[in-house]
Coordinates of C-alpha atoms and ligand atoms in Angstrom, one line a residue:
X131 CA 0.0 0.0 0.0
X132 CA 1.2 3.4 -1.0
X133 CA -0.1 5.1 1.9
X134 CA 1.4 5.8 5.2
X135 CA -1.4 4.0 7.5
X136 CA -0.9 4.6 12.1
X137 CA -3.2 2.6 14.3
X138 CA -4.5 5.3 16.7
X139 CA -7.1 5.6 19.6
X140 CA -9.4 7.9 18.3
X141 CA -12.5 9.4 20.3
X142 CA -14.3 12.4 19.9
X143 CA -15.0 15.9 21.8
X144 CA -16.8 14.1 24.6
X145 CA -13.7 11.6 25.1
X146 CA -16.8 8.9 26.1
X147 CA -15.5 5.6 24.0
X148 CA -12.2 5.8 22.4
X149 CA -12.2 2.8 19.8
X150 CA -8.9 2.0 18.0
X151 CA -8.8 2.2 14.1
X152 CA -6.2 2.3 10.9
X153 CA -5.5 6.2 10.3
X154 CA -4.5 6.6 6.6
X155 CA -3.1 9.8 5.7
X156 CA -3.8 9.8 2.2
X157 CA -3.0 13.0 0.6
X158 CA -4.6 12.6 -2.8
X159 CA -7.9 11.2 -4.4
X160 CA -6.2 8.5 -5.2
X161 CA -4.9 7.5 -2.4
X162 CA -8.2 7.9 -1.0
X163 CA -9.7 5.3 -3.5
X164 CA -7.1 3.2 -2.6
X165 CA -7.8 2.8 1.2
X166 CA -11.7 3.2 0.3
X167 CA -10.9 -0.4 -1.5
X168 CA -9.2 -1.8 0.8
X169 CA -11.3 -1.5 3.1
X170 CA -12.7 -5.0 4.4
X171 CA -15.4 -5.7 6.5
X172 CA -14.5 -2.9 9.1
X173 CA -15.1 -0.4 6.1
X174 CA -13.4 3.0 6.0
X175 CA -15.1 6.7 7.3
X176 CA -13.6 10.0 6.6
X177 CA -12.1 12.2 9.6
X178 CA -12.2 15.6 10.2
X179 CA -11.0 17.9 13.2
X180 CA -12.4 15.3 16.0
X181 CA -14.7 18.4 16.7
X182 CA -17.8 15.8 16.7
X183 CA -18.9 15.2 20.0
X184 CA -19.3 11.0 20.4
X185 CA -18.4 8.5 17.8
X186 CA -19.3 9.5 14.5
X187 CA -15.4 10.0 13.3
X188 CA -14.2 7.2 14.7
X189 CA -14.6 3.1 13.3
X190 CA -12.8 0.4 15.6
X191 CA -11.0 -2.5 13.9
X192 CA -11.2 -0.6 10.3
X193 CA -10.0 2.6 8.5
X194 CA -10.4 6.4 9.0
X195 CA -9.2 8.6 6.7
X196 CA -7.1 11.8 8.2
X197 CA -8.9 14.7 6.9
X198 CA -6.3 17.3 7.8
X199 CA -3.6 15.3 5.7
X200 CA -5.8 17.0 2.7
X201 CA -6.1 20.8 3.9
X202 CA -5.6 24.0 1.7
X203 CA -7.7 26.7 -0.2
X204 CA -7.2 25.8 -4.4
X205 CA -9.5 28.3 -5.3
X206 CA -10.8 31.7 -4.8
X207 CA -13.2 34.1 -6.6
X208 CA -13.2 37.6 -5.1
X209 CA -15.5 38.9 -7.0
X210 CA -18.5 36.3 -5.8
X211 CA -16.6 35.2 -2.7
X212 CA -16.6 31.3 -3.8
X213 CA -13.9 29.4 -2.6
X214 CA -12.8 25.8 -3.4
X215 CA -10.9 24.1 -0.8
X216 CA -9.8 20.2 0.0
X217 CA -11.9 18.7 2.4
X218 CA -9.5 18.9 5.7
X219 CA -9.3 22.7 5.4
X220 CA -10.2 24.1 9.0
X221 CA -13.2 26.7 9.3
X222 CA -10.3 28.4 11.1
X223 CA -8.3 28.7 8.2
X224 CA -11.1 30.0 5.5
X225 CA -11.6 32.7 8.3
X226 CA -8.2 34.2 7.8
X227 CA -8.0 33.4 4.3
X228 CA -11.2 35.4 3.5
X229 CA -11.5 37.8 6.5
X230 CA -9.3 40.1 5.0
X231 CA -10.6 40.0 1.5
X232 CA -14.5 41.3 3.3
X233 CA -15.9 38.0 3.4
X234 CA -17.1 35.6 6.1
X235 CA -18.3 31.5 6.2
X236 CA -22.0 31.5 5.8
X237 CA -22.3 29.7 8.6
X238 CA -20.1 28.9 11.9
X239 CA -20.6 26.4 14.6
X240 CA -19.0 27.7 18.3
X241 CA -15.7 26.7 17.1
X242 CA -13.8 27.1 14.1
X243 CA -11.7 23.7 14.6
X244 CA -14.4 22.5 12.2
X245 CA -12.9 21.2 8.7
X246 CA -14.9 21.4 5.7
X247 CA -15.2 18.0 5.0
X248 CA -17.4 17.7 8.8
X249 CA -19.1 21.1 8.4
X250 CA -20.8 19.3 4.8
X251 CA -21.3 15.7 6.5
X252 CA -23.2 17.2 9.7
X253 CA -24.5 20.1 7.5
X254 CA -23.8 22.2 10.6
X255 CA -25.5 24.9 11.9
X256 CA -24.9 28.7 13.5
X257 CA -26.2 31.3 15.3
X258 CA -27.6 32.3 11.8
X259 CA -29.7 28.9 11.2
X260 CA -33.0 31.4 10.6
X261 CA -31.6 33.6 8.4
X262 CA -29.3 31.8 6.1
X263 CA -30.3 27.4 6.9
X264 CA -27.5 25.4 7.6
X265 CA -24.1 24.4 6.0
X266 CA -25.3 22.5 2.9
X267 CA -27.1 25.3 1.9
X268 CA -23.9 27.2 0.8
X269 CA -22.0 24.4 -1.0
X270 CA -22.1 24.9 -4.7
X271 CA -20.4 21.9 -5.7
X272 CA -18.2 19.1 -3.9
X273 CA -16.3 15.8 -5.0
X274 CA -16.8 12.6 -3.4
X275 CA -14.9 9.2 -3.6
X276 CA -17.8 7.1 -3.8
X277 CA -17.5 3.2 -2.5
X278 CA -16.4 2.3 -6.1
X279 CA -13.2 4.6 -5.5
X280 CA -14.6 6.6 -8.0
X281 CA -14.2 10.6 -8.0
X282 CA -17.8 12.2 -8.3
X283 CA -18.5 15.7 -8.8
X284 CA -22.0 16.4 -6.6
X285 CA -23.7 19.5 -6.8
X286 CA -27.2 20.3 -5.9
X287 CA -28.6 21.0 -9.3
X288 CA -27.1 18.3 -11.5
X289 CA -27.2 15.4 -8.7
X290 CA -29.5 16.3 -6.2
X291 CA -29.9 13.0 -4.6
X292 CA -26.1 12.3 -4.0
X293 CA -25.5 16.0 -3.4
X294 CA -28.3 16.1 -0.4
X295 CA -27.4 12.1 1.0
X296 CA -23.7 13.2 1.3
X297 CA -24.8 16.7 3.1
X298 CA -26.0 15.9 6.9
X299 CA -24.7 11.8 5.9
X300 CA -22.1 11.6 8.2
X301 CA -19.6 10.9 6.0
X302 CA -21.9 7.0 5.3
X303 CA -21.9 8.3 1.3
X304 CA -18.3 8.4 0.9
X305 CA -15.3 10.5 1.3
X306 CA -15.4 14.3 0.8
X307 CA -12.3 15.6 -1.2
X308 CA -13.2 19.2 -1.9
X309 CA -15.9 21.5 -1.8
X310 CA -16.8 25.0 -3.4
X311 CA -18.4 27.4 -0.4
X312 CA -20.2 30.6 -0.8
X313 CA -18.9 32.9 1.6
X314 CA -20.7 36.0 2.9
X315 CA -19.6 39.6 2.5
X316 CA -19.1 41.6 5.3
X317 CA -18.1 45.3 5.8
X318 CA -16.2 44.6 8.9
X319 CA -14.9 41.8 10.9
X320 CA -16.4 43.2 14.2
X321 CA -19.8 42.3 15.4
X322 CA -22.7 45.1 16.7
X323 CA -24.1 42.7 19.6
X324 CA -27.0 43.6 21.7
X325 CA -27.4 41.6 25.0
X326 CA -30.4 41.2 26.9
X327 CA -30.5 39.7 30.2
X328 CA -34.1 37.8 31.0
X329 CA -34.8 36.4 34.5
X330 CA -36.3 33.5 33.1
X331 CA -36.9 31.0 30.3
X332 CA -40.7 32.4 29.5
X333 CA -39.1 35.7 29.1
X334 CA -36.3 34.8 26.8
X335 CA -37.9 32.2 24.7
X336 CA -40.8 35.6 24.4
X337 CA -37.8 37.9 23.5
X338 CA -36.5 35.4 20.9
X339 CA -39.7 35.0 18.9
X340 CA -40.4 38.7 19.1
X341 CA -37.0 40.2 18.0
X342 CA -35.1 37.5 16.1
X343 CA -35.9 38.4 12.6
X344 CA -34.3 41.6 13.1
X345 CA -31.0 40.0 13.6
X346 CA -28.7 37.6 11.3
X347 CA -26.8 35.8 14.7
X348 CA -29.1 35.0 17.9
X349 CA -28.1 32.8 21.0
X350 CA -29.2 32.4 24.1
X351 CA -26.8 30.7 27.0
X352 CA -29.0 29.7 29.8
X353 CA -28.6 29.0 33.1
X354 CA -29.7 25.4 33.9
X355 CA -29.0 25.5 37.6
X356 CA -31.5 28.5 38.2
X357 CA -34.7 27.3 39.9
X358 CA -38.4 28.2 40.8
X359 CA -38.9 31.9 39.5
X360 CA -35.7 32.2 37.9
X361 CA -36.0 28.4 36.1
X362 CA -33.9 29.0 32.8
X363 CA -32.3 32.6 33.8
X364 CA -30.6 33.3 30.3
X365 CA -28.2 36.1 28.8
X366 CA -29.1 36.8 25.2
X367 CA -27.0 38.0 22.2
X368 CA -27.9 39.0 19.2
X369 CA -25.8 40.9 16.6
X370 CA -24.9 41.5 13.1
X371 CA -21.4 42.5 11.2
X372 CA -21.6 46.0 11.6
X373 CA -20.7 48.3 8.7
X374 CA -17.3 49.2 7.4
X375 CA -18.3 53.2 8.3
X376 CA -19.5 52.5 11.6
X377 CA -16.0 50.9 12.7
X378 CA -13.7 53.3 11.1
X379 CA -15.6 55.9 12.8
X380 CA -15.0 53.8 16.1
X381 CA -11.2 54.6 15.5
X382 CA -10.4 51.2 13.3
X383 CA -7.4 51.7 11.2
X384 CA -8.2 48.4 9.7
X385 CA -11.8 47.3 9.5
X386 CA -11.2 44.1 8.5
X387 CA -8.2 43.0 10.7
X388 CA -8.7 39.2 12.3
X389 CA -5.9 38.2 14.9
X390 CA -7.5 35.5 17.0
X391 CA -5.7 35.0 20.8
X392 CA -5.0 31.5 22.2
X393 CA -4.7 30.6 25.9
X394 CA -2.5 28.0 26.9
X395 CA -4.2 24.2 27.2
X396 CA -5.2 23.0 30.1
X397 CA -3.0 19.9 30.9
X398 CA -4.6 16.0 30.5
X399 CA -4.5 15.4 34.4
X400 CA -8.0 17.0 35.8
X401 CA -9.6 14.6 37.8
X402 CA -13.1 13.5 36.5
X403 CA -15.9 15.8 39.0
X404 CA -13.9 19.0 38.9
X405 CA -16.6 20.3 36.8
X406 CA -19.3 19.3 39.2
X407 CA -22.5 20.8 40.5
X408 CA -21.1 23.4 42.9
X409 CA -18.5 25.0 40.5
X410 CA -20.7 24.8 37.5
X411 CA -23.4 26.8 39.9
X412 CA -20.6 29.1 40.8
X413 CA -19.5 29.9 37.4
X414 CA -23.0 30.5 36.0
X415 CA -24.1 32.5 38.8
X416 CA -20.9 34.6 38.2
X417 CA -21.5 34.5 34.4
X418 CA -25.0 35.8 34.9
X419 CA -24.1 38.6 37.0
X420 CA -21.5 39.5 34.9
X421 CA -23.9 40.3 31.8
X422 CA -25.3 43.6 31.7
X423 CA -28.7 43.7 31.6
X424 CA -29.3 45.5 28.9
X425 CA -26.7 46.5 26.3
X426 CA -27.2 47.6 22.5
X427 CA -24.7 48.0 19.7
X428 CA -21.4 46.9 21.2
X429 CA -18.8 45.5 19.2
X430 CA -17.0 42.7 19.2
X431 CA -14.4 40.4 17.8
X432 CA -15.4 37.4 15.5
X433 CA -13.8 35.3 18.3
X434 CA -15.4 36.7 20.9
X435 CA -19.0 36.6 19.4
X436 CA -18.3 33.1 18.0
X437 CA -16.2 30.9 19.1
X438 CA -15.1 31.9 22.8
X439 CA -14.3 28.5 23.5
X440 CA -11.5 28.1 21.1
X441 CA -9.2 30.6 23.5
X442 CA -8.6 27.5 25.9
X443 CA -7.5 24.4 23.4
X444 CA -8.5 21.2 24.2
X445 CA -10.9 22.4 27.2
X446 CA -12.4 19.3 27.3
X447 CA -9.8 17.6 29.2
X448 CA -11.7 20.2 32.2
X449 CA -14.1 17.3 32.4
X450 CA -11.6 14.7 33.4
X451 CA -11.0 11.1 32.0
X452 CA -14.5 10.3 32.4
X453 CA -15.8 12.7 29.6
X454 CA -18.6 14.2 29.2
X455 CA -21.8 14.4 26.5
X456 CA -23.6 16.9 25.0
X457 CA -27.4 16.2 23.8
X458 CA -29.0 18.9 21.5
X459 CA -32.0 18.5 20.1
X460 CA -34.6 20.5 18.3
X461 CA -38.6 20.6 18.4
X462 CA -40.8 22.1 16.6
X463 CA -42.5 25.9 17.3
X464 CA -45.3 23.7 18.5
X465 CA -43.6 22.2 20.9
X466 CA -42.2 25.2 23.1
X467 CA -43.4 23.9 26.4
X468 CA -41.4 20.7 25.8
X469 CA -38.6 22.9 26.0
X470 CA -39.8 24.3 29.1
X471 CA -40.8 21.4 30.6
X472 CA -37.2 20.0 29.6
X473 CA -35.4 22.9 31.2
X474 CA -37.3 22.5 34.1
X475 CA -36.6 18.8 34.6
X476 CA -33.4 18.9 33.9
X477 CA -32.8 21.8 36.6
X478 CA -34.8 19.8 39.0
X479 CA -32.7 16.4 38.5
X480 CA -29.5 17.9 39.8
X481 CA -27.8 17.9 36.0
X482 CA -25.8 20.3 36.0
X483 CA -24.1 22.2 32.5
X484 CA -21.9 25.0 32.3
X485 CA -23.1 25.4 28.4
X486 CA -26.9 25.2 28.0
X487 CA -27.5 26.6 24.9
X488 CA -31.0 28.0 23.3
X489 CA -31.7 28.7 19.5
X490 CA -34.7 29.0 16.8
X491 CA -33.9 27.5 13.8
X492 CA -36.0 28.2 10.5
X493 CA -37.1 25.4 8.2
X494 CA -34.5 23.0 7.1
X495 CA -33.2 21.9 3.9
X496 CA -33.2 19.1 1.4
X497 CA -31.2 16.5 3.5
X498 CA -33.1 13.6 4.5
X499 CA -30.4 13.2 7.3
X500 CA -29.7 16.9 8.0
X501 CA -30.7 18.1 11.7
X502 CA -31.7 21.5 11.5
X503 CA -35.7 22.0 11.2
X504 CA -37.7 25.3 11.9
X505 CA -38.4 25.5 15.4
X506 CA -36.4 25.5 19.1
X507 CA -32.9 23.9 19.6
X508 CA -31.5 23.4 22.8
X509 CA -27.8 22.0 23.1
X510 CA -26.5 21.1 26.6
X511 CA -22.6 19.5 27.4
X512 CA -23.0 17.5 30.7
X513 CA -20.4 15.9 32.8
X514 CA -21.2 12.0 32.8
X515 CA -23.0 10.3 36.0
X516 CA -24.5 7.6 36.9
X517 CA -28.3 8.3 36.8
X518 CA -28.3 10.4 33.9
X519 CA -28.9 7.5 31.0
X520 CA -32.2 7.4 32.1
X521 CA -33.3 10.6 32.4
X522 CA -32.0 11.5 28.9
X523 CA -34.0 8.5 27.8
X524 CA -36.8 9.9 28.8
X525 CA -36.3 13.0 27.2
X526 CA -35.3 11.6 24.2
X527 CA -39.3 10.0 24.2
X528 CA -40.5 13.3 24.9
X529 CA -38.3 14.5 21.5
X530 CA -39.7 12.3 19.3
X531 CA -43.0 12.7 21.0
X532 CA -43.2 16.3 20.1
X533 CA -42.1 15.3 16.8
X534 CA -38.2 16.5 17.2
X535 CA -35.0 14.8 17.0
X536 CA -31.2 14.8 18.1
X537 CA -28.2 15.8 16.5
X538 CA -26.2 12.9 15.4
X539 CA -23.3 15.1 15.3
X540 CA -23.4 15.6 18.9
X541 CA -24.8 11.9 20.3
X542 CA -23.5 9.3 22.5
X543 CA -25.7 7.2 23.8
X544 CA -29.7 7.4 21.4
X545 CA -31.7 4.4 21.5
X546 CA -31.5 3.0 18.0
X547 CA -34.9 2.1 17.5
X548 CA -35.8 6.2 18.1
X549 CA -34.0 7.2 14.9
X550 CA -36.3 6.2 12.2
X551 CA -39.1 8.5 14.3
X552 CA -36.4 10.9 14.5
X553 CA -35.4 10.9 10.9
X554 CA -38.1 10.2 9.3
X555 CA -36.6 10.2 5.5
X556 CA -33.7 7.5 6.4
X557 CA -34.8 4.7 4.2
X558 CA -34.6 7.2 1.5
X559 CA -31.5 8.1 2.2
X560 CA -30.0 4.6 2.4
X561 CA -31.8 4.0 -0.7
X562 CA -29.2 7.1 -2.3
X563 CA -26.3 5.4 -0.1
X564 CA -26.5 2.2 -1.1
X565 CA -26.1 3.3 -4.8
X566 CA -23.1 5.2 -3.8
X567 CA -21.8 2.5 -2.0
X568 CA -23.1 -0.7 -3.5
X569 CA -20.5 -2.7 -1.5
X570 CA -21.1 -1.6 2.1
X571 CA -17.1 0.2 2.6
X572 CA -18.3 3.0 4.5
X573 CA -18.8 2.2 8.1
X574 CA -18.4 4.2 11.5
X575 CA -19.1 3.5 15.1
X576 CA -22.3 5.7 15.1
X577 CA -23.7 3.7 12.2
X578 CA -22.9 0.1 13.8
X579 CA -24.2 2.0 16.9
X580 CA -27.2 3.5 15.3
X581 CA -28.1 0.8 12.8
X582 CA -28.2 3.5 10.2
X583 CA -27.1 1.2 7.1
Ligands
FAD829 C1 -17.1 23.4 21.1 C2 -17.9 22.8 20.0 C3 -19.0 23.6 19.5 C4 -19.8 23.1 18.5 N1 -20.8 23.9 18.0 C5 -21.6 23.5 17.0 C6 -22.6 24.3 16.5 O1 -22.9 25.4 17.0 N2 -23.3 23.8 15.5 C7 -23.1 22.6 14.9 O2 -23.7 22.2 13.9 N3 -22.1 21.8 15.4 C8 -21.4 22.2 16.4 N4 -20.4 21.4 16.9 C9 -20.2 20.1 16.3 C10 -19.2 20.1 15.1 O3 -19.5 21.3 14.3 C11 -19.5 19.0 14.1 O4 -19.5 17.8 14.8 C12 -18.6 18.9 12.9 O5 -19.0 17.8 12.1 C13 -17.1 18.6 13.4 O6 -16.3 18.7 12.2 P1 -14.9 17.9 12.2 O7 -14.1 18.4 11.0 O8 -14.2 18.0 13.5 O9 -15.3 16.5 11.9 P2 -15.3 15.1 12.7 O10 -15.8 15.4 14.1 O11 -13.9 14.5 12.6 O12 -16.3 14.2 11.9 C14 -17.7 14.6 11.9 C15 -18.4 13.8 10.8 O13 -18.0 14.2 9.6 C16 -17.5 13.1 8.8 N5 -16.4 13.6 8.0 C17 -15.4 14.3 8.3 N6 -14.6 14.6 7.2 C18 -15.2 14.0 6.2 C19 -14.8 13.9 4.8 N7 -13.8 14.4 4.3 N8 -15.7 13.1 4.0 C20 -16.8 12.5 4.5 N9 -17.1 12.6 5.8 C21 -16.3 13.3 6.6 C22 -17.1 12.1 9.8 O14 -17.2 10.8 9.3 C23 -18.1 12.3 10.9 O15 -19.3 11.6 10.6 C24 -19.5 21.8 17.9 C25 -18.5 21.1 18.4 C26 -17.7 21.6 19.4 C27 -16.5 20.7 19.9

């Protein structure tokens, strides 16, 4: 074999269930084809940044294929902000590529460790899901190595089918080796945020549906811990780029300068329980009371708006060797006192989480895998412990009950048998996957897991 191949653990952002697999750095398509046909029962999955939170990267006893062993911008049109890049690129790296030039990615999750090859196979979302939909939406063509080794070109006008299977099909359709993204223009690379504290969930989820048309980024971190009155306590931020004139008179020299800071890493040795209920109460009630209640117009940096969490790399090792999951789902508008009656069981049970995080999404797209659907998304990371299988359980009824789902990106721990109520298209997807992959080769630990081929 012509390509250099390392058996490595391999878990994801959670650290929850490390499995062991063949990492193959290939570096070009064909390279790529020639682990995809190698692959033997074990099959083969593509690899990004890790960034997904439980085991949808990671495929014990069989391949993965290194995603940043294929990074780098090939392309670039200024003049309608397109640009073509291999599939490992980071979201980090098309941010200072394009920054500078006025444009920004159409979409960003809460970090920018995110390659491009994971953005298209979660079709992730942003604080921008009701304005401009989710990842896929902005890809105007991609190339995948199907399970034939074969180099397809997939757009969403001349193969809609593959195109739309491969978006949100965690990497199950084949191997990613490019992609052309429309970026966004922007005047600046500040952002003009307005905060909003609310006492309570009622108030914020009322101050979301009211105002969040008139902004293109909304989030709202709540405070899970909070009880009786002050049940789901939130700070709310909502923003915009703001203009090029508007930050030069603000005293910018350089309206679209981008220099993001990094802290150092915290080291692997934190015992599991350091993040437990009493400092998670004590940073949120700190965080809370650090918000202003009311602020308008105030600008800040893309990595302050966006991605805060990427100052402190690896900060999930805070957690400890034990790990920790994060369970998002989404509901539809409908269904808003399922995600008050959510909030207020999980604040009641003990859970604790440092990141509770609220959003509206607007309708979805094409993807019959995709996650996003119009309505209310609540992501949460939560230190494991013992009880909290079953409670999650239950919630996850009360999901598909209100006709919602989870993010696969982001799961652990789903009972299979939920996931066709969940994702309701998934036969026709595997119908499109199968064609793609007529052999089986593409296999991970979330579709063994999941059952999902
Ligand atoms: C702090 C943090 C915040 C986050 N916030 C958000 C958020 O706001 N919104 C959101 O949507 N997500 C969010 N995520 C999740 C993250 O955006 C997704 O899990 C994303 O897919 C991770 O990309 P990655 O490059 O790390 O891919 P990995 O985690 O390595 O892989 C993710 C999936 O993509 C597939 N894949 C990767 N590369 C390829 C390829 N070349 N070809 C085919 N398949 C491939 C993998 O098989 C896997 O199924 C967050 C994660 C973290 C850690």
């Amino acid at each position: 074999m012509n390509v250099p191949v390392e058996r490595r653990l391999l878990a994801g952002w959670g650290r929850t269930a490390p499995t062991e697999a063949d990492v193959a750095l290939a570096v070009t398509n064909e390279q790529v084809a020639e682990i995809v046909m190698a692959a033997g029962t074990r099959g083969v999955v593509g690899r990004g940044l890790g960034r997904g939170y439980g085991d949808c990267a990671q495929n014990s006893g069989g391949f993965v294929l290194d995603g940043p062993s294929r990074s780098g911008i090939t392309d670039i049109d200024l003049a309608t902000g397109e640009v073509t890049a291999l599939a490992g690129t980071s979201i980090d790296e098309l941010i200072r590529w394009m920054v500078p030039f006025g444009y920004f990615v159409p979409v960003t999750p809460g970090t920018r460790q995110v390659t491009v090859g994971g953005a298209i196979a979660a079709d992730i979302h942003g604080k921008n899901h009701h304005v401009k939909g989710s990842w896929g939406n902005h890809v105007s063509s991609m190339r995948l190595v199907d399970g034939r080794g074969e180099v397809r070109d997939l757009s969403p006008s001349a193969t809609p089918s593959e195109f739309w299977a491969t978006v949100g099909g965690m990497g199950l359709t084949g191997v990613i080796v490019d992609a052309t993204i429309k970026m966004t223009p922007i005047g600046s690379s500040l952002v003009s945020v307005d905060t909003d504290r609310a006492a309570n969930l009622d108030e914020v989820m009322r101050l979301m549906v009211e105002g969040d048309a008139d902004y293109d980024y909304s989030v709202a971190w709540i405070d899970l811990i909070a009880k009786g009155s002050a049940m789901g306590r939130s700070i709310l931020q909502r923003g915009q780029f703001a203009d090029r004139a508007t930050v030069v008179a603000g005293g910018a020299s350089d309206p679209l300068a981008y220099a993001p800071h990094k802290l150092p890493s915290p080291p692997d040795v934190f015992p599991s329980g350091l993040l437990n209920r009493a400092s998670i109460k004590a940073f949120n009630e700190l965080w809370f009371r650090m918000a202003p209640v009311r602020r308008r117009d105030e600008l800040q940096s893309i990595e302050k708006f966006f991605h805060p969490l990427d100052m402190v790399d690896a900060w999930n090792r805070l957690y400890g060797p034990r790990g920790f999951l994060q369970w998002q789902f989404v509901v539809p508008d409908s269904a808003g006192e399922m995600v008050r009656s959510t909030v207020e069981r999980l604040s009641k049970s003990g859970v604790s989480s440092f990141l509770a995080v609220l959003k509206r999404f607007g309708p979805g797209n094409d993807s019959p895998l995709s996650f996003p659907s119009a309505g209310w998304t609540l992501a949460l990371d939560i230190p494991i412990l013992p009880e909290l299988g079953r409670l999650l359980d239950d919630l996850d009824d009360d999901v598909v009950g209100a006709g919602g789902r989870i993010y696969l990106a982001k799961d652990s721990r789903v009972r299979p048998e939920l996931i066709p109520a969940m994702y309701p298209r998934l036969d026709e997807w595997r119908r499109v996957r199968d064609k793609l992959d007529p052999e089986g080769r593409f296999h991970s630990d979330l579709s063994r897991r999941l059952h999902l081929i």
